[in-house]
Coordinates of C-alpha atoms and ligand atoms in Angstrom, one line a residue:
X5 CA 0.0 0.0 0.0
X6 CA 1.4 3.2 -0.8
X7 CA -0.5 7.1 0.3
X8 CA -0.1 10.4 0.0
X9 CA -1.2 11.5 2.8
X10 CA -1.0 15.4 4.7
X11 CA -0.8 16.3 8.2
X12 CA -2.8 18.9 9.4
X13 CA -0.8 22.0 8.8
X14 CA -0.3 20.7 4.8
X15 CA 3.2 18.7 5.3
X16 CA 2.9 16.1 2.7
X17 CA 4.4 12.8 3.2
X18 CA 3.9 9.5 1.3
X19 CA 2.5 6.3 3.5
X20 CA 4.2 2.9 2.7
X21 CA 2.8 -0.5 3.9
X22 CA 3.8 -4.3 2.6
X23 CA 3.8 -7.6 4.6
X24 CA 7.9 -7.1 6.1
X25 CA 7.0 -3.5 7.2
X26 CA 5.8 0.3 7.2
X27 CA 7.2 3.7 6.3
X28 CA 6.5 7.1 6.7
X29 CA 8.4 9.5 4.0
X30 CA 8.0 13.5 4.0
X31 CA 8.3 15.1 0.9
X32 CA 10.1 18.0 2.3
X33 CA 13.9 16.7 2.3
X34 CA 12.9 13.3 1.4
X35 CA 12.7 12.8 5.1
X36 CA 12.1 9.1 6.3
X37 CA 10.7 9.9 9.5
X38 CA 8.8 6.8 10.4
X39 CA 10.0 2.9 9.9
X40 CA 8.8 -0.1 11.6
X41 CA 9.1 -3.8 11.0
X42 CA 6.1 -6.3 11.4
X43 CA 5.5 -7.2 15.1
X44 CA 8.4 -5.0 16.4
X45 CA 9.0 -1.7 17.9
X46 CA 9.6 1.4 15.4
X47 CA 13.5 0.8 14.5
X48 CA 13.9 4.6 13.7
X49 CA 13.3 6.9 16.3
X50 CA 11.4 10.6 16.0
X51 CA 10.6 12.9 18.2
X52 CA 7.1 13.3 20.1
X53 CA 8.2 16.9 20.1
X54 CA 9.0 17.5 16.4
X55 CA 8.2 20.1 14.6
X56 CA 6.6 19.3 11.3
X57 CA 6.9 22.9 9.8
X58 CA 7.6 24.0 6.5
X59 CA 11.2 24.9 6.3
X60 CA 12.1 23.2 9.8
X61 CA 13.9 20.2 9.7
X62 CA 12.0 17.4 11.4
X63 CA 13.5 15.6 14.6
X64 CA 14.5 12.4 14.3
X65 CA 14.0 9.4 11.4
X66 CA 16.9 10.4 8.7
X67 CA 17.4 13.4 7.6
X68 CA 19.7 14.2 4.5
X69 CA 22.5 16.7 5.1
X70 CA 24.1 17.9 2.1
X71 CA 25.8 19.7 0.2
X72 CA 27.4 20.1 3.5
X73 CA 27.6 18.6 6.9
X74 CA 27.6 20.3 10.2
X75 CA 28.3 24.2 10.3
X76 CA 29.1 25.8 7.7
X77 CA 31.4 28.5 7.7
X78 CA 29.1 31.3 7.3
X79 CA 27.1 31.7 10.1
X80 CA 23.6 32.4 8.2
X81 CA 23.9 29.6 6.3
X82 CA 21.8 26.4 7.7
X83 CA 23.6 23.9 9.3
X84 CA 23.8 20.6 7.6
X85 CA 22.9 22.3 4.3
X86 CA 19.5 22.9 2.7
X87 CA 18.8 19.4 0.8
X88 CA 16.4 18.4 4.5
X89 CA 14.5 21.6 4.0
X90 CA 13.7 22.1 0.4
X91 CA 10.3 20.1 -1.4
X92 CA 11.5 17.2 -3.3
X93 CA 9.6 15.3 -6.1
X94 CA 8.9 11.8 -5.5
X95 CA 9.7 10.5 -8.5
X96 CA 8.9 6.8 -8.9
X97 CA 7.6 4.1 -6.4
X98 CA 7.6 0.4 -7.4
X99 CA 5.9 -2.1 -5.0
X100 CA 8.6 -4.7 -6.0
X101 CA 6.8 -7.3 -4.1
X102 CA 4.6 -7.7 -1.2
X103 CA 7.7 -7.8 1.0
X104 CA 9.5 -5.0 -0.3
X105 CA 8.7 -1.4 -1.8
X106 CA 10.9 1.0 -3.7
X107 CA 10.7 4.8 -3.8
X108 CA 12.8 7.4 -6.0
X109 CA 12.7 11.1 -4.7
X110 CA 14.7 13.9 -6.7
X111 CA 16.3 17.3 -5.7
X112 CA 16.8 19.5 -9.1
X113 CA 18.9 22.4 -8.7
X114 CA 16.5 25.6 -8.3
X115 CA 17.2 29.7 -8.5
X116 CA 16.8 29.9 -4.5
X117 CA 19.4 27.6 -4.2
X118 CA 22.2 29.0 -6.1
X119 CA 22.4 32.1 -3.3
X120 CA 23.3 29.1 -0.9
X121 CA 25.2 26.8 -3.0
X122 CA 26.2 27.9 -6.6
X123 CA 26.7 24.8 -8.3
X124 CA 24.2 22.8 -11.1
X125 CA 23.2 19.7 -9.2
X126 CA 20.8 16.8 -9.4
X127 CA 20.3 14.9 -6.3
X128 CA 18.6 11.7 -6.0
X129 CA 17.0 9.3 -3.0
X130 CA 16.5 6.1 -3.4
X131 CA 14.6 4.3 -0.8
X132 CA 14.1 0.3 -0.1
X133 CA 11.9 -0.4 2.5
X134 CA 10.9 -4.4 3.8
X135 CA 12.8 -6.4 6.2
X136 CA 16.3 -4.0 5.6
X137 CA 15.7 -0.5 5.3
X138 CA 17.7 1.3 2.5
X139 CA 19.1 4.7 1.5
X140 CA 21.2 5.7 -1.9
X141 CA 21.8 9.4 -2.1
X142 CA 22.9 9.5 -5.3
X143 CA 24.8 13.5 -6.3
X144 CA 25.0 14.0 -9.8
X145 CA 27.5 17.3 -11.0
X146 CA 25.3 18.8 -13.6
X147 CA 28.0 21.7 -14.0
X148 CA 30.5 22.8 -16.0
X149 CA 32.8 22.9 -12.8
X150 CA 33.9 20.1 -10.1
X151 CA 32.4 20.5 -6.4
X152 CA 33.0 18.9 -3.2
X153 CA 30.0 17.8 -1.2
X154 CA 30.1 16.5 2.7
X155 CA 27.1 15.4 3.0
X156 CA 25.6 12.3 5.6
X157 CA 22.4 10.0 6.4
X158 CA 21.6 11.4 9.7
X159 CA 20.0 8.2 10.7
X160 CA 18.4 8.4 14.6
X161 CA 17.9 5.2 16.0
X162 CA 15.3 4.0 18.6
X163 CA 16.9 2.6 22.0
X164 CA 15.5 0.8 25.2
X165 CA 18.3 2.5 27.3
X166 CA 20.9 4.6 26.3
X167 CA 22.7 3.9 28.9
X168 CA 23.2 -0.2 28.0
X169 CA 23.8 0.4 24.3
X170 CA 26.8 -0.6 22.7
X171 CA 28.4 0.0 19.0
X172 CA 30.4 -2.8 17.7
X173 CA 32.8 -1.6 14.2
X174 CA 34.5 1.4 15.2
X175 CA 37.2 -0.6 17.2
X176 CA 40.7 0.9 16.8
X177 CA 38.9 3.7 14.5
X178 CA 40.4 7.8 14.9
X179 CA 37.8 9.8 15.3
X180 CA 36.9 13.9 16.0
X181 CA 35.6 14.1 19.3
X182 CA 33.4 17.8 18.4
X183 CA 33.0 18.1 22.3
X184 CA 36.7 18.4 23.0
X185 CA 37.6 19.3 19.3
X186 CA 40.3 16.6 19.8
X187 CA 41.3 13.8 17.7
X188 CA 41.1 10.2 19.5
X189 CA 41.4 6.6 19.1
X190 CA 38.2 5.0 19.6
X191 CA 39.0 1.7 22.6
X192 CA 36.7 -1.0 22.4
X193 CA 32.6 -0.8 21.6
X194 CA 31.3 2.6 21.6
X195 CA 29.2 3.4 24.9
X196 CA 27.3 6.4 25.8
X197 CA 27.3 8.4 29.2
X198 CA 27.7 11.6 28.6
X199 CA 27.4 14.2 25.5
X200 CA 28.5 12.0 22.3
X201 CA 29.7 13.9 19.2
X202 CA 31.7 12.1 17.0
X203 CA 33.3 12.0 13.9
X204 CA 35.0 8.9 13.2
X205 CA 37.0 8.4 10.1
X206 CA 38.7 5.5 8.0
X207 CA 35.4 3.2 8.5
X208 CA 35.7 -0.2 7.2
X209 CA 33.3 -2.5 8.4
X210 CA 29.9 -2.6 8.9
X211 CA 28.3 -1.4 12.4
X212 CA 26.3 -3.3 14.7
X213 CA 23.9 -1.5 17.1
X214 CA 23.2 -3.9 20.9
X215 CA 20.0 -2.6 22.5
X216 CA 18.2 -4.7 24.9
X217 CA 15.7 -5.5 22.4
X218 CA 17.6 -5.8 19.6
X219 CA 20.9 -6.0 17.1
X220 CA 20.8 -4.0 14.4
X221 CA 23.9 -3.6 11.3
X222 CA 24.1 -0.9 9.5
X223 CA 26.5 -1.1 6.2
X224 CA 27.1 1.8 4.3
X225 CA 28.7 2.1 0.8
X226 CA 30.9 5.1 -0.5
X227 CA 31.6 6.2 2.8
X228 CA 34.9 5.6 5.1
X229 CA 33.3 8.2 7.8
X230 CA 30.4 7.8 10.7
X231 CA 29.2 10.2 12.6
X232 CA 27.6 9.0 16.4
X233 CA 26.1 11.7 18.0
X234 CA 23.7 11.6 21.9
X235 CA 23.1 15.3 22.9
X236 CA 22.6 13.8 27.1
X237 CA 21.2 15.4 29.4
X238 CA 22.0 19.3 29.0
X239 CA 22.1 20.0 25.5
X240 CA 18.5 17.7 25.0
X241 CA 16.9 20.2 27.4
X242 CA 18.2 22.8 25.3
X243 CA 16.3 21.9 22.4
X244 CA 12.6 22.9 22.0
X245 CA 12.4 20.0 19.4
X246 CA 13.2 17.4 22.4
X247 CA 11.5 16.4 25.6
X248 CA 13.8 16.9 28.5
X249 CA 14.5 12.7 28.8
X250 CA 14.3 12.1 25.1
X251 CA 18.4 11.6 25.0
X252 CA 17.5 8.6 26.9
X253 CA 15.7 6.3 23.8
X254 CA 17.6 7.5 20.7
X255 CA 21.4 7.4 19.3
X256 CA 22.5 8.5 15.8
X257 CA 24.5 6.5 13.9
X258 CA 25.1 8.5 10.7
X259 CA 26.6 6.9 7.4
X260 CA 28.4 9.9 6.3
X261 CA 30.8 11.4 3.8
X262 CA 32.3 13.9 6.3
X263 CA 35.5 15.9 7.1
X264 CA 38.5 14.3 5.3
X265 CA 35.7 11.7 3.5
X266 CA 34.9 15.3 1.7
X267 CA 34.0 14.3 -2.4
X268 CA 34.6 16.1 -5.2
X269 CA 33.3 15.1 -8.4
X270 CA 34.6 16.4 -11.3
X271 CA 31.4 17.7 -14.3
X272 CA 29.3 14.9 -15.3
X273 CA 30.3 12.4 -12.4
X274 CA 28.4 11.0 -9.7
X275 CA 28.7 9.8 -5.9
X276 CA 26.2 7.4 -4.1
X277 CA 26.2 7.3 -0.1
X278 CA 24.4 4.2 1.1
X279 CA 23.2 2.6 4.1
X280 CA 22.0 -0.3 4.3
X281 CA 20.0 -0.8 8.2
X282 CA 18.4 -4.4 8.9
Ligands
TA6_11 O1 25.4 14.8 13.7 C1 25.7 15.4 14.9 C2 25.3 16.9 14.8 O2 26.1 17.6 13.9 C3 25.4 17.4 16.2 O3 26.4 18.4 16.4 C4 24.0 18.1 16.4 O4 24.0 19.4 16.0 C5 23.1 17.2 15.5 O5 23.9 17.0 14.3 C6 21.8 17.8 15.2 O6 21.9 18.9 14.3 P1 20.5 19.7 14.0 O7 20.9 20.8 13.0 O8 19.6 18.7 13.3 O9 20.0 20.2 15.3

């Protein structure tokens, strides 16, 4: 089953159902803001708090952050770029099979964007969604000029308990610790208990995500950087966006192309950033 569906104040967002699982898609920044398997808990996490406001980006499920990633240097330009705020197209959607449905959404370079980012562009999501969830964020340089992109799949995932979680992968991996601004060496699994802002670099494998309830992987393809990110207990009652104990149920785990994982591609070329969640 497949809907376009509005909420109340006009967002538009496309409704996805098949027998593995069930989707929730806004068109505004091609933002997956909703996915659940069959007979489990929601696997990506959103906030009861969001905002779902034209031109705000929405809290939680996976936003898109490109052409840039993080602050940019100019401080009235939008952090993590403007791909998670602008309306996107949905191009195609193909119910593959009854255990597995397949959406296209587009980005096409406009006027309003060329203030903010002066480049020719076409960017392109392509989402799976049954059993395994999947993004491809395709960038296409439609210019006459190269570009370099930072871009990442901001992926929020749903916890029991922050506080038990581990992250298995990033063993031995350097990383940008954005709380200290110092680089580290990452020691063992990844655990969170206190402010986690991380920018971890030289990625090989695939993750793995230990709740309580569950074990999720998360693969990603043209990427060798991961951003994991818990604001605690401070900086989440900072955010209007948040409930105060909200830190406690979600961690990001971001598939990224970010800091020295920067891409250029030269007129005509392409770059795909994946990630692959079951
Ligand atoms: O991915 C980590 C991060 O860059 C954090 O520094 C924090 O700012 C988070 O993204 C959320 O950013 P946002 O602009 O969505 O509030």
């Amino acid at each position: 089953m497949i809907e376009q569906k509005k909420r109340d104040n006009g967002l538009e967002y496309i409704e996805v159902r098949n027998a593995q699982a069930q989707a929730k898609i806004a068109l505004q920044g091609a933002h997956l803001f909703h996915y659940q398997r069959e007979n489990e808990d929601p696997l990506i996490w959103l906030s009861d708090a969001s905002f779902f406001e034209t031109g705000k980006a929405i809290r939680g499920g996976i936003p898109i952050c490109w052409p840039w990633f993080g602050k940019h240097p100019s401080p009235k330009m939008p952090q993590h770029g403007f791909a998670r705020t602008a309306l996107w197209e949905l191009l195609e959607v193909e119910e593959a099979s009854e255990d597995e449905t397949e959406l296209t959404l587009q980005l096409h370079h406009l006027p309003q964007h060329f203030k903010l980012w002066p480049h020719r562009f076409e960017l392109r999501l392509h989402i799976t969604i049954g059993r395994s969830l999947t993004l491809a964020l395709t960038t296409t340089n439609c210019d006459e000029q190269s570009f370099t992109i930072t871009s990442a799949l901001h992926s929020y995932f749903a916890v029991s308990d922050i506080q038990t979680i581990s992250i298995e992968g990033l063993e031995n991996t350097p990383y940008l610790d954005t709380v200290t601004n110092r680089r580290e060496m990452q020691t063992g699994r990844v655990r969170i208990t206190q402010e986690v802002d991380r920018i971890y670099q030289q990625v090989q494998s695939p993750l793995t995500l230990h709740d309580q309830k569950r074990t999720v992987t998360i693969r990603s393809e043209g990427s060798a950087s991961v951003v994991v990110w818990n604001p605690w207990i401070d900086k989440c009652a900072r955010m209007a966006d948040m409930h105060d104990g909200a830190y406690r149920t979600m961690v990001c785990i971001e598939t990224a192309n970010a800091l020295d994982d920067a891409r250029t591609l030269a007129p005509g070329a392409e770059h795909t950033l994946t990630a692959v969640i079951a």
